XYZ file of C-alpha atoms in Angstrom:
160
model
C 52.182 41.687 -27.124
C 54.626 42.537 -29.866
C 55.979 40.285 -32.583
C 58.981 39.182 -34.596
C 59.178 40.980 -37.939
C 62.391 39.451 -39.274
C 64.499 36.401 -38.504
C 68.109 35.938 -39.465
C 69.923 32.643 -39.056
C 73.610 32.752 -38.203
C 74.818 29.297 -39.155
C 78.482 30.269 -39.494
C 79.452 27.935 -36.631
C 77.541 24.973 -38.079
C 78.314 22.470 -40.813
C 77.007 23.565 -44.220
C 73.252 23.127 -44.524
C 71.910 20.663 -47.047
C 69.358 21.934 -49.582
C 66.680 20.103 -47.554
C 67.763 21.863 -44.355
C 67.754 25.219 -46.136
C 64.213 24.548 -47.361
C 63.074 23.557 -43.843
C 64.541 26.781 -42.479
C 62.835 28.916 -45.141
C 59.467 27.277 -44.457
C 59.886 27.580 -40.687
C 60.822 31.275 -40.957
C 57.911 31.972 -43.307
C 55.438 30.250 -40.960
C 56.842 32.038 -37.920
C 56.710 35.478 -39.519
C 53.175 34.895 -40.794
C 51.800 34.657 -37.271
C 53.660 35.143 -34.006
C 53.394 36.809 -30.635
C 56.718 37.646 -28.985
C 57.695 40.297 -26.466
C 60.592 41.124 -24.186
C 59.930 42.359 -20.637
C 61.357 45.603 -19.325
C 64.363 45.130 -17.052
C 65.798 47.061 -14.132
C 62.878 49.501 -14.077
C 63.128 50.153 -17.800
C 59.996 50.112 -19.951
C 59.200 47.162 -22.200
C 61.337 47.541 -25.342
C 59.258 48.497 -28.340
C 58.773 45.874 -31.005
C 58.480 44.472 -33.524
C 61.779 42.690 -33.146
C 64.441 41.355 -35.451
C 65.745 38.008 -34.208
C 69.214 36.737 -35.032
C 69.202 33.070 -34.052
C 72.459 31.152 -33.761
C 74.201 28.278 -32.083
C 77.476 29.383 -30.546
C 79.713 27.323 -28.298
C 76.964 24.741 -27.895
C 74.353 27.286 -26.835
C 71.247 28.592 -28.554
C 71.606 32.365 -28.905
C 68.707 34.797 -29.285
C 69.971 38.225 -30.327
C 67.108 40.728 -30.524
C 67.084 44.206 -32.008
C 64.259 46.546 -32.846
C 63.615 47.485 -36.457
C 65.929 50.510 -36.046
C 68.796 48.070 -35.339
C 68.959 49.043 -31.647
C 69.863 46.196 -29.282
C 66.865 45.000 -27.272
C 68.176 41.843 -25.603
C 70.470 38.879 -25.997
C 70.165 35.606 -24.201
C 71.860 32.246 -24.421
C 70.126 28.951 -23.704
C 71.792 25.651 -23.009
C 70.923 23.009 -25.580
C 70.883 20.383 -22.802
C 67.160 20.679 -22.003
C 66.399 20.263 -25.715
C 68.543 17.163 -26.291
C 65.973 14.458 -25.630
C 62.990 16.232 -27.126
C 64.828 17.089 -30.359
C 66.184 13.547 -30.590
C 62.655 12.185 -30.135
C 61.289 14.719 -32.618
C 63.815 13.800 -35.311
C 63.112 10.089 -34.797
C 59.335 10.458 -34.948
C 59.582 12.662 -38.046
C 61.691 9.994 -39.726
C 59.093 7.367 -38.755
C 56.328 9.596 -40.075
C 58.027 10.119 -43.449
C 58.637 6.370 -43.748
C 55.032 5.625 -42.756
C 53.590 7.963 -45.371
C 55.236 5.812 -48.033
C 53.874 2.446 -46.947
C 51.419 2.379 -44.017
C 47.630 2.720 -43.974
C 46.108 6.083 -42.973
C 45.165 4.982 -39.441
C 48.777 4.122 -38.588
C 50.044 7.322 -40.206
C 47.563 9.308 -38.097
C 48.759 7.624 -34.897
C 52.393 8.474 -35.702
C 51.382 12.035 -36.587
C 49.594 12.420 -33.237
C 52.766 11.285 -31.466
C 54.802 13.720 -33.578
C 52.500 16.596 -32.606
C 52.766 15.608 -28.938
C 56.562 15.694 -29.045
C 56.402 19.001 -30.936
C 54.200 20.441 -28.171
C 56.665 19.187 -25.560
C 59.490 20.993 -27.375
C 57.414 24.179 -27.518
C 56.683 24.000 -23.781
C 60.383 23.417 -23.060
C 61.204 26.504 -25.109
C 58.610 28.579 -23.263
C 60.033 27.412 -19.923
C 63.610 28.210 -20.978
C 62.567 31.688 -22.145
C 60.571 32.473 -18.998
C 61.564 35.894 -17.679
C 63.505 36.617 -20.871
C 60.710 36.685 -23.447
C 56.995 36.003 -23.608
C 55.528 33.986 -26.435
C 52.322 32.108 -26.967
C 52.226 28.352 -27.573
C 51.732 28.715 -31.342
C 54.788 30.959 -31.605
C 56.752 28.549 -29.395
C 55.745 25.657 -31.702
C 56.885 27.541 -34.810
C 60.112 28.657 -33.132
C 60.814 25.097 -31.978
C 60.398 23.969 -35.602
C 62.965 26.564 -36.658
C 65.350 25.520 -33.896
C 65.047 21.888 -35.038
C 65.800 23.000 -38.595
C 68.863 24.842 -37.298
C 70.482 22.419 -34.909
C 72.445 19.366 -35.996
C 70.443 16.164 -35.661
C 73.022 14.853 -33.198
C 72.486 17.299 -30.309
């Protein structure tokens, strides 16, 4: 399996990012590039496009857009995903993260751990949703899907 070697965020259609959002994006991109497994299948009898890939990730007209090129800037694939299947899981993820950050300030470790387990469960659900939505378009392992879901959450407005 190939990998992503570079990730660009096109946020031109979004409200300006806060410094916190920018930091979340930088961390998510760093984590994703550190370790990922991502490939695009061959189509119409064509061989599998060579990687590594450069991903331009954007939200356009309410859709999540994956624009993939190889490192020579040759188009590999582009696909658009509806944000609909992500609505509930991202809403739940944002809420549980908020609860987690509040809990860290004032709750005992056992309660923080319980909230963190719930947060990880929702994060896994988002990763599985992403894998399902990308089926037939791209192959990625669960760890890559988790990191990519984190980046998507850092990209999309909290009111999906």
